[in-house]
PDB file of C-alpha atoms in Angstrom:
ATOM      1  CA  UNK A  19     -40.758  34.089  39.369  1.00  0.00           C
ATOM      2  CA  UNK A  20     -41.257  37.540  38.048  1.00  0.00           C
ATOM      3  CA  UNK A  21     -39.257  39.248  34.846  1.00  0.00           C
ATOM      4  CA  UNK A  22     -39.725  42.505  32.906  1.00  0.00           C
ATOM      5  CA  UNK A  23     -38.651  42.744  29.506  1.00  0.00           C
ATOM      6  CA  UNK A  24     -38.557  46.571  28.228  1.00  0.00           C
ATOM      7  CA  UNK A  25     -38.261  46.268  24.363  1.00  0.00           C
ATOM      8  CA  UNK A  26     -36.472  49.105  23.638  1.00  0.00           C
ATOM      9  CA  UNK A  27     -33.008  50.980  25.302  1.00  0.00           C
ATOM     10  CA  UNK A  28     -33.888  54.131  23.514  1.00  0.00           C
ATOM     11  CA  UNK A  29     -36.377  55.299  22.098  1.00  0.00           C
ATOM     12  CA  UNK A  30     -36.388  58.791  19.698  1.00  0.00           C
ATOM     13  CA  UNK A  31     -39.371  61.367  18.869  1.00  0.00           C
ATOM     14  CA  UNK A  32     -39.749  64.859  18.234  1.00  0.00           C
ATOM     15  CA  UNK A  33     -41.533  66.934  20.373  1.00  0.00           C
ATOM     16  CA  UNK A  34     -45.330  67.364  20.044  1.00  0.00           C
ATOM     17  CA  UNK A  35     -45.534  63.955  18.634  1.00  0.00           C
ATOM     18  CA  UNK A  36     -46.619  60.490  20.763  1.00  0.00           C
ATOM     19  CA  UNK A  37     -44.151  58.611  22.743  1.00  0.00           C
ATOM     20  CA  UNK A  38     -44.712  54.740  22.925  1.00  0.00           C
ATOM     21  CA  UNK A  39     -42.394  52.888  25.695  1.00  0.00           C
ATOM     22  CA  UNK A  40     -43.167  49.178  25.486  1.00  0.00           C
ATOM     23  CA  UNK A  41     -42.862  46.681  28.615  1.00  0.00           C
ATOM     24  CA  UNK A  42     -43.898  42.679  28.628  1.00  0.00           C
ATOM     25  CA  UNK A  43     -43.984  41.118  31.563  1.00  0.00           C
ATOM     26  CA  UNK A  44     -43.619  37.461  33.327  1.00  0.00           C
ATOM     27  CA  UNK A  45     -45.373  36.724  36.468  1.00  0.00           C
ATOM     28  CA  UNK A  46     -46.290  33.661  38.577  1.00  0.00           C
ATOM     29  CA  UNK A  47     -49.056  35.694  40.036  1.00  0.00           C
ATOM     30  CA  UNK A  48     -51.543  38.618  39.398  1.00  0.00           C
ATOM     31  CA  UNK A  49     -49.065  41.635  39.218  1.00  0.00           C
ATOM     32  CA  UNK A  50     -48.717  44.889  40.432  1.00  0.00           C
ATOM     33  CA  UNK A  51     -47.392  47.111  37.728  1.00  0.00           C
ATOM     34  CA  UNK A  52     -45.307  50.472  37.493  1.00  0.00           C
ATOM     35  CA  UNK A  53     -43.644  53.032  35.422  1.00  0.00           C
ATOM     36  CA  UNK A  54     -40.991  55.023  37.217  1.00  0.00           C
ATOM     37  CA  UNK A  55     -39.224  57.925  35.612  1.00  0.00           C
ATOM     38  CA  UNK A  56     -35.116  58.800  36.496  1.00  0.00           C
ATOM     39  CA  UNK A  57     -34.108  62.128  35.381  1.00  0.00           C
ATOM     40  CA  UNK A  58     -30.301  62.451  35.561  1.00  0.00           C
ATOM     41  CA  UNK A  59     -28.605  62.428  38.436  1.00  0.00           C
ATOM     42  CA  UNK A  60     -32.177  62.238  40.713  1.00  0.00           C
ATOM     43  CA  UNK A  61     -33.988  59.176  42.108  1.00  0.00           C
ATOM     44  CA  UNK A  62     -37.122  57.497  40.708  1.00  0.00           C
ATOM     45  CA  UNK A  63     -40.244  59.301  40.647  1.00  0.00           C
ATOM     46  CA  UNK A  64     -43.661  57.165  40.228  1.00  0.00           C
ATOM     47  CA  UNK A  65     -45.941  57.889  36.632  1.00  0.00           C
ATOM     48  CA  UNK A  66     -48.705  55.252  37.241  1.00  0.00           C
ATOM     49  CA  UNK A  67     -49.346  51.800  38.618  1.00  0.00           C
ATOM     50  CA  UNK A  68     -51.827  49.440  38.013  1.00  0.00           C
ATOM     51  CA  UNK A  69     -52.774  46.769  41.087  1.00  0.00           C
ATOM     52  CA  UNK A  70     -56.189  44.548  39.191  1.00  0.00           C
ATOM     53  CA  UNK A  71     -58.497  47.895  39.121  1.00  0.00           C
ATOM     54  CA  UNK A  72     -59.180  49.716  35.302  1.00  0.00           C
ATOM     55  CA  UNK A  73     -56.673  47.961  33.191  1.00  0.00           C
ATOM     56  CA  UNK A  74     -55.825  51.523  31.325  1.00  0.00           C
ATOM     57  CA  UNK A  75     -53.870  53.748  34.159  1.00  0.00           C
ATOM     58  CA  UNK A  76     -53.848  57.520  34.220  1.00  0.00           C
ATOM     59  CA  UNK A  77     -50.627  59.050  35.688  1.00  0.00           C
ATOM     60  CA  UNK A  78     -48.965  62.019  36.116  1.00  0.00           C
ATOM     61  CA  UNK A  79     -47.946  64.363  33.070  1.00  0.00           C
ATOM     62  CA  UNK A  80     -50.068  63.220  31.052  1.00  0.00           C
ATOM     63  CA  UNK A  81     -48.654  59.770  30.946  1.00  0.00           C
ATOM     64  CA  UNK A  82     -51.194  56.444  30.519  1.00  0.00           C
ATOM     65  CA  UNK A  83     -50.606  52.864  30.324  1.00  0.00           C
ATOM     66  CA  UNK A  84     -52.733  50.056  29.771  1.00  0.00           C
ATOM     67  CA  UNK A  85     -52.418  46.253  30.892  1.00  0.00           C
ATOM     68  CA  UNK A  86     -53.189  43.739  28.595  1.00  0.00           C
ATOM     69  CA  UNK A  87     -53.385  40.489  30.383  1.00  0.00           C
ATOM     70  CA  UNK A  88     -53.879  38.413  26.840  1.00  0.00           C
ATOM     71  CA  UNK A  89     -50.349  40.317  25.615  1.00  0.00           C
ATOM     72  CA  UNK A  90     -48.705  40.427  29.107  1.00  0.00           C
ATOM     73  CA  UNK A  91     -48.038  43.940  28.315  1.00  0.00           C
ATOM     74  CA  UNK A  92     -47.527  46.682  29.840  1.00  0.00           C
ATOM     75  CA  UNK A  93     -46.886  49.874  27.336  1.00  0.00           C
ATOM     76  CA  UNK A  94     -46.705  53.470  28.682  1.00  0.00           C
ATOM     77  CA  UNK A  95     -47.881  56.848  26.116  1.00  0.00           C
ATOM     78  CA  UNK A  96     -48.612  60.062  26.183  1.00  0.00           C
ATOM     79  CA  UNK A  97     -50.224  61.877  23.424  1.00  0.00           C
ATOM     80  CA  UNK A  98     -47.625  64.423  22.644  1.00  0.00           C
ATOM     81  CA  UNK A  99     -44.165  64.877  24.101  1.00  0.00           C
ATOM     82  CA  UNK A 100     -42.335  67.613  25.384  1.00  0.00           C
ATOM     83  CA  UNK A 101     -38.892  68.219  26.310  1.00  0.00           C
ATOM     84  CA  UNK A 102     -39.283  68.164  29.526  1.00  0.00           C
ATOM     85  CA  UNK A 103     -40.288  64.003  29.423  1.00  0.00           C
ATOM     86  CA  UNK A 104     -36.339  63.693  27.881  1.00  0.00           C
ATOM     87  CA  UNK A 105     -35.301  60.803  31.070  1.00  0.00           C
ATOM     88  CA  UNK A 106     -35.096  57.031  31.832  1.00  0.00           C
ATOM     89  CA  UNK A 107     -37.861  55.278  32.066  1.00  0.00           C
ATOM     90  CA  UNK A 108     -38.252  51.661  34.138  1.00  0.00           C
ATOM     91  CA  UNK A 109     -41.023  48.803  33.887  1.00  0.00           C
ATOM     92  CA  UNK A 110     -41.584  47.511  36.902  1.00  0.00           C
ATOM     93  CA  UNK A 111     -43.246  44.372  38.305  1.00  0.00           C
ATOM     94  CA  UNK A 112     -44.285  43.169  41.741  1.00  0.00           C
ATOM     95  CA  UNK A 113     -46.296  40.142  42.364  1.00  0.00           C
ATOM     96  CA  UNK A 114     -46.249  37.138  44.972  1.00  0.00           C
ATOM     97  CA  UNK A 115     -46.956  39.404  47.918  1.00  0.00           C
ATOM     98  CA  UNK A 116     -43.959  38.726  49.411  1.00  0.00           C
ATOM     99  CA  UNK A 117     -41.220  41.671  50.572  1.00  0.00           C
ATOM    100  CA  UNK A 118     -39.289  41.301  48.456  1.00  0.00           C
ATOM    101  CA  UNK A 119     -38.916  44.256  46.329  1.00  0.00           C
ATOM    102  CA  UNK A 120     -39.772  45.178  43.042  1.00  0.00           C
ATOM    103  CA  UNK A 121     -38.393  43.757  39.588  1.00  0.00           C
ATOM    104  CA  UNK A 122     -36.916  46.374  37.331  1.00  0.00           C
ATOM    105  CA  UNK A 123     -37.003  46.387  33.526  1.00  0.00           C
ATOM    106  CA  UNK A 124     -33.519  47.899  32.186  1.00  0.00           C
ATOM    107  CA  UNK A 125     -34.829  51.387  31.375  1.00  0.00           C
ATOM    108  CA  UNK A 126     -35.786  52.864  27.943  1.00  0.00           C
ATOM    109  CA  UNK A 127     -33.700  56.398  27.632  1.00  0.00           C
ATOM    110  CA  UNK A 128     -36.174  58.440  26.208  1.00  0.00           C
ATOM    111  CA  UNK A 129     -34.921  61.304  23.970  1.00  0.00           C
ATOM    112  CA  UNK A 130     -36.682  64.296  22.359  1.00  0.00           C
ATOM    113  CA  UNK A 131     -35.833  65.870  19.252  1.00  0.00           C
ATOM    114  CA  UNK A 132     -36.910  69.309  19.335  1.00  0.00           C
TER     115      UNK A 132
ATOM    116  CA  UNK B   2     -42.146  64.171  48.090  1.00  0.00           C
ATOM    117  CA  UNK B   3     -41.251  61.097  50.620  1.00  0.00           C
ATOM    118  CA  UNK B   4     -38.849  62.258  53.333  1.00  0.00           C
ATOM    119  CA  UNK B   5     -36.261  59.529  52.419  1.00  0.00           C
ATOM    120  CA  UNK B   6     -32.537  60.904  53.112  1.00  0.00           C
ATOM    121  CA  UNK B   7     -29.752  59.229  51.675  1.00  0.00           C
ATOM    122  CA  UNK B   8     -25.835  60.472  53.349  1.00  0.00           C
ATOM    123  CA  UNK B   9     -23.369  60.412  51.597  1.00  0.00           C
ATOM    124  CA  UNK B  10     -24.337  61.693  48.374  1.00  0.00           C
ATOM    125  CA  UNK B  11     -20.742  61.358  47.197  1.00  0.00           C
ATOM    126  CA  UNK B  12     -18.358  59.127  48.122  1.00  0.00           C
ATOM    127  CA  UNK B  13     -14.839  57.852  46.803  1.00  0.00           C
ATOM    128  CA  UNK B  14     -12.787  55.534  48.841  1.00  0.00           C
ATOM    129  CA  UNK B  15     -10.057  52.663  47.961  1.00  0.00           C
ATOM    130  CA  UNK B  16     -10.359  48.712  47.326  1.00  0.00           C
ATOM    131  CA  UNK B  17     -10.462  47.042  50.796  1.00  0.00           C
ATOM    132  CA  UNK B  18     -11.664  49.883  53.037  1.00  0.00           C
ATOM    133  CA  UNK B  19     -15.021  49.814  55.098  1.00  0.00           C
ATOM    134  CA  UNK B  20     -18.267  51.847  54.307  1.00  0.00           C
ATOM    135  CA  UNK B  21     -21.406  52.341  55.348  1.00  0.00           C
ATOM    136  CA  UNK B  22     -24.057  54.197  53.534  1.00  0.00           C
ATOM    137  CA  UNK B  23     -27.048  55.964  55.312  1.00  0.00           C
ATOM    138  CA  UNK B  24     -30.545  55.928  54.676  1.00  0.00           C
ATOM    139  CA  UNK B  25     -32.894  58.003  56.866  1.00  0.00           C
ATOM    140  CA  UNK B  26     -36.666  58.190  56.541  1.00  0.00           C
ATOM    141  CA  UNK B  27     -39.597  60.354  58.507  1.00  0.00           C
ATOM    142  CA  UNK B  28     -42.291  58.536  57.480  1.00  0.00           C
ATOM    143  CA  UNK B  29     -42.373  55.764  59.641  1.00  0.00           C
ATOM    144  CA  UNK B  30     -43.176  52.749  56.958  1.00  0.00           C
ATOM    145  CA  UNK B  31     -42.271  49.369  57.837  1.00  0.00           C
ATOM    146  CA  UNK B  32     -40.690  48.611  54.727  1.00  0.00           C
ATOM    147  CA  UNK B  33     -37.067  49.565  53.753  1.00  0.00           C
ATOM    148  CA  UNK B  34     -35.079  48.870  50.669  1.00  0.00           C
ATOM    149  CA  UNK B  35     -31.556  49.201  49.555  1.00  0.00           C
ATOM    150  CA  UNK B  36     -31.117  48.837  45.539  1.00  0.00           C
ATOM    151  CA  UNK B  37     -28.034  49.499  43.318  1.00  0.00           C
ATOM    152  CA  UNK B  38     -27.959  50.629  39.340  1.00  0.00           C
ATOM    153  CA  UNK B  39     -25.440  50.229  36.937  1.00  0.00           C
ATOM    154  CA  UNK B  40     -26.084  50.699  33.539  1.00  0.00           C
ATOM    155  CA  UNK B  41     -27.866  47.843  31.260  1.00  0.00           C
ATOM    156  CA  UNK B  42     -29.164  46.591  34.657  1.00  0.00           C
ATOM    157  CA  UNK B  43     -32.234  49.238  35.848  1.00  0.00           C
ATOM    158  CA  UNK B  44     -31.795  48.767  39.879  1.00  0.00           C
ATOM    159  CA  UNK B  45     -31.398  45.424  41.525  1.00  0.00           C
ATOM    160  CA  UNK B  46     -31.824  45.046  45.221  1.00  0.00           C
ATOM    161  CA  UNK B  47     -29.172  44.294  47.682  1.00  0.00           C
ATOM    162  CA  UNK B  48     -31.190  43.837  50.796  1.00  0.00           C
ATOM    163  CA  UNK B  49     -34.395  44.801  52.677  1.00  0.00           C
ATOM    164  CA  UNK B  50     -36.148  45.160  55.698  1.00  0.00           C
ATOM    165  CA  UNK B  51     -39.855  44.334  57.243  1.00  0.00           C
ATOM    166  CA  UNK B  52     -39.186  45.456  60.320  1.00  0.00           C
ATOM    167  CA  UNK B  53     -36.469  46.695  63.021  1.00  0.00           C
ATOM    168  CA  UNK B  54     -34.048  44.164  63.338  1.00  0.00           C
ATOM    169  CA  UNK B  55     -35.962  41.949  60.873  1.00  0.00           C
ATOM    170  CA  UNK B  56     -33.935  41.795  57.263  1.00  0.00           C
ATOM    171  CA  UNK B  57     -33.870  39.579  54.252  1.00  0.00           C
ATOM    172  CA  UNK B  58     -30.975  39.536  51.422  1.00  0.00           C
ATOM    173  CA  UNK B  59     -32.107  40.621  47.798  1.00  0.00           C
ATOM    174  CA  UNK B  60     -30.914  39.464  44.425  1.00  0.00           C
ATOM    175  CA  UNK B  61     -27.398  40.917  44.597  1.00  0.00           C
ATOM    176  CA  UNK B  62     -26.433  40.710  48.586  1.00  0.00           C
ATOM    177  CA  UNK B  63     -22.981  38.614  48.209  1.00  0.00           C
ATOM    178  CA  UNK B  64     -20.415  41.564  50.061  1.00  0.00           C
ATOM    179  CA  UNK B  65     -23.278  43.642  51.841  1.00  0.00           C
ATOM    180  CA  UNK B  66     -24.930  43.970  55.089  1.00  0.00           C
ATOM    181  CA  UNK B  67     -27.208  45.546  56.793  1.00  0.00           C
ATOM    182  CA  UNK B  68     -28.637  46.675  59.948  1.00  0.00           C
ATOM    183  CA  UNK B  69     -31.843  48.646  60.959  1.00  0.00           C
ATOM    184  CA  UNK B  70     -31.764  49.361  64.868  1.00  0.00           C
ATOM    185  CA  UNK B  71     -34.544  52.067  64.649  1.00  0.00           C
ATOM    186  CA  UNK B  72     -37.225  52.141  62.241  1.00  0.00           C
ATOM    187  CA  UNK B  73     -36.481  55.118  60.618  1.00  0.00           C
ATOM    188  CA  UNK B  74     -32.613  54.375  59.337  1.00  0.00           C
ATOM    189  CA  UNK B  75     -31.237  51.558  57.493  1.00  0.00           C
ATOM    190  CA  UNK B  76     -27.884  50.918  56.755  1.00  0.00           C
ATOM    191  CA  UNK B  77     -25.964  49.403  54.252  1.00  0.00           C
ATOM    192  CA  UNK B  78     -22.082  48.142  54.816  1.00  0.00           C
ATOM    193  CA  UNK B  79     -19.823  46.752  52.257  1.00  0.00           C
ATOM    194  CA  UNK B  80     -17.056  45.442  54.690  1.00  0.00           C
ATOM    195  CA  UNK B  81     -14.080  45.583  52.100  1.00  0.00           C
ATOM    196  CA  UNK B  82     -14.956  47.161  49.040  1.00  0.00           C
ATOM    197  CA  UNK B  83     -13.877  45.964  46.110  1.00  0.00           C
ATOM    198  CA  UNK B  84     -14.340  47.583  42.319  1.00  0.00           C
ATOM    199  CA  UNK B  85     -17.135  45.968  41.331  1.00  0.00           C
ATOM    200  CA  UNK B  86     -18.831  47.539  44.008  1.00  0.00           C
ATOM    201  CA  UNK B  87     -18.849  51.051  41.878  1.00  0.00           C
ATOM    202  CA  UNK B  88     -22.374  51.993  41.420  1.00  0.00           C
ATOM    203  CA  UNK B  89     -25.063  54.349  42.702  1.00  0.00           C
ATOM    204  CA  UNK B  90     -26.879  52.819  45.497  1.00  0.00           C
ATOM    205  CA  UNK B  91     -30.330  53.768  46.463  1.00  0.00           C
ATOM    206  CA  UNK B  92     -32.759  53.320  49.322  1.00  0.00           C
ATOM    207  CA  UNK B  93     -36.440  52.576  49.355  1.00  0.00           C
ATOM    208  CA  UNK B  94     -39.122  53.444  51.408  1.00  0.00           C
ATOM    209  CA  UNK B  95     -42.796  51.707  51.051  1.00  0.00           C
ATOM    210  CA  UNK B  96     -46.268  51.139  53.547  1.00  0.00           C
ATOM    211  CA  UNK B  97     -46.791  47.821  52.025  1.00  0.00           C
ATOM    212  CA  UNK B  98     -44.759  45.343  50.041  1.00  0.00           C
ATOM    213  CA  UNK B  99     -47.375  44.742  47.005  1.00  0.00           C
ATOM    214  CA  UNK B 100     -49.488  47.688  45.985  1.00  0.00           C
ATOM    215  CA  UNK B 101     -47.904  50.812  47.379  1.00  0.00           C
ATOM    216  CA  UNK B 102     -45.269  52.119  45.087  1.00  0.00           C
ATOM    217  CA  UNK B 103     -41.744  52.678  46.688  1.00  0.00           C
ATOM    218  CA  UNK B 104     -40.643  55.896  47.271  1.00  0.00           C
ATOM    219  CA  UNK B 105     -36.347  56.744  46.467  1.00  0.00           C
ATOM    220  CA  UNK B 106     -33.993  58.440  47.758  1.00  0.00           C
ATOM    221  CA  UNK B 107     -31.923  60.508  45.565  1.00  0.00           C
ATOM    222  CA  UNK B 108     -29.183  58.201  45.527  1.00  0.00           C
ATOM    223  CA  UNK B 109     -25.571  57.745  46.876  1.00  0.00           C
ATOM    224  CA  UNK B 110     -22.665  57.857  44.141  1.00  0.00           C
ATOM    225  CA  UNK B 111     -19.925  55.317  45.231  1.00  0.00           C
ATOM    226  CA  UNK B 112     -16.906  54.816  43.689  1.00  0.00           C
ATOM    227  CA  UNK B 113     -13.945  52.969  44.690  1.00  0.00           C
ATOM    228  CA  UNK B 114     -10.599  52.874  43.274  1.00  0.00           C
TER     229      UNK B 114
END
């Protein structure tokens, strides 16, 4: 059995400052891990993923996340936000190798103050 | 950006009525997935498929089918639709099932009254 737990439904910063998303995660098995972004009304777009390579991911626009195995965490940042990263964000786990889809945090609604 | 098609976009029918929802993909990956989101939930999946003809059900698949005749569509039927059926329904697209990130459609918007 897999679960994702994102800590927070919204989180609040001003722009230029860091964002901090936090994800834990419960898994049977070695997981695969992802951060998908939803800006309104579009689908899910892919940040990063991390499948048992360098436990602190690069992704797109600037966004990194790092897995801590010991903390079963999964927490995504960037350095300084802009307005443009205002969206839902989902925590997502796949492990047991099976086809069965992915499991989806909640979302954290991520809002930027300008 | 994956070539994942989703028809309708929009849709509003009435409790009871049939629909089918579209999904249409040009990459040719084995893998197919049909989610929903509501809000509080993230996206929970309704069905999937490995294969043409080959489908499993997902967490949520109580008043859904599906069918997937040629690799590149999969559909999704709610038989009789019923309210709690609202949502926005999206398909999936992926090469493998563990370490290659799904691709989405840009959703369908169903509501029924």
């Amino acid at each position: 059995a897999q679960s994702v737990t994102q800590l927070d439904s919204h989180v609040s910063v001003s722009e230029g400052t860091p964002v901090l998303l936090r994800c834990n995660y419960s898994s049977s098995y070695s997981p695969s891990l992802f951060w998908y972004v939803q800006h309104p009304n579009k689908g899910l777009q892919l940040l990063l993923k991390y499948t048992s390579a360098a436990t602190l991911v690069k992704g797109i626009n600037g966004f990194e996340a790092e897995f801590k195995k010991s903390e079963t965490s999964f927490h995504l940042t960037k350095p300084s936000a802009h307005m443009s990263d205002a969206a839902e964000y989902f925590c997502v786990v796949h492990s047991g190798g099976g086809a069965d889809g992915l499991t989806f945090g909640k979302g954290t609604h991520l809002i930027i103050q300008p | 950006d994956a070539g994942i098609t989703q028809s309708p976009r929009h849709k509003v029918t009435e409790t009871g009525t049939p629909v089918t929802l579209r999904c249409h993909q040009t990459e040719n990956h084995r893998y197919m997935y049909w989610y929903r989101q509501d809000p509080g939930h993230g996206l929970r999946l309704i069905h999937y498929s490995y294969g043409v003809k080959d489908t499993d059900k997902g967490e949520v698949s109580d008043g859904y089918s599906v069918s997937r005749s040629k690799t590149e569509d999969f559909l999704l039927t709610l038989e009789s639709a019923t309210s709690s059926q609202t949502s926005v329904y999206f398909c999936a697209i992926s090469e493998t099932p563990r370490d290659q990130p799904q691709h989405f459609g840009d959703g369908t918007r169903l509501s029924i009254l």
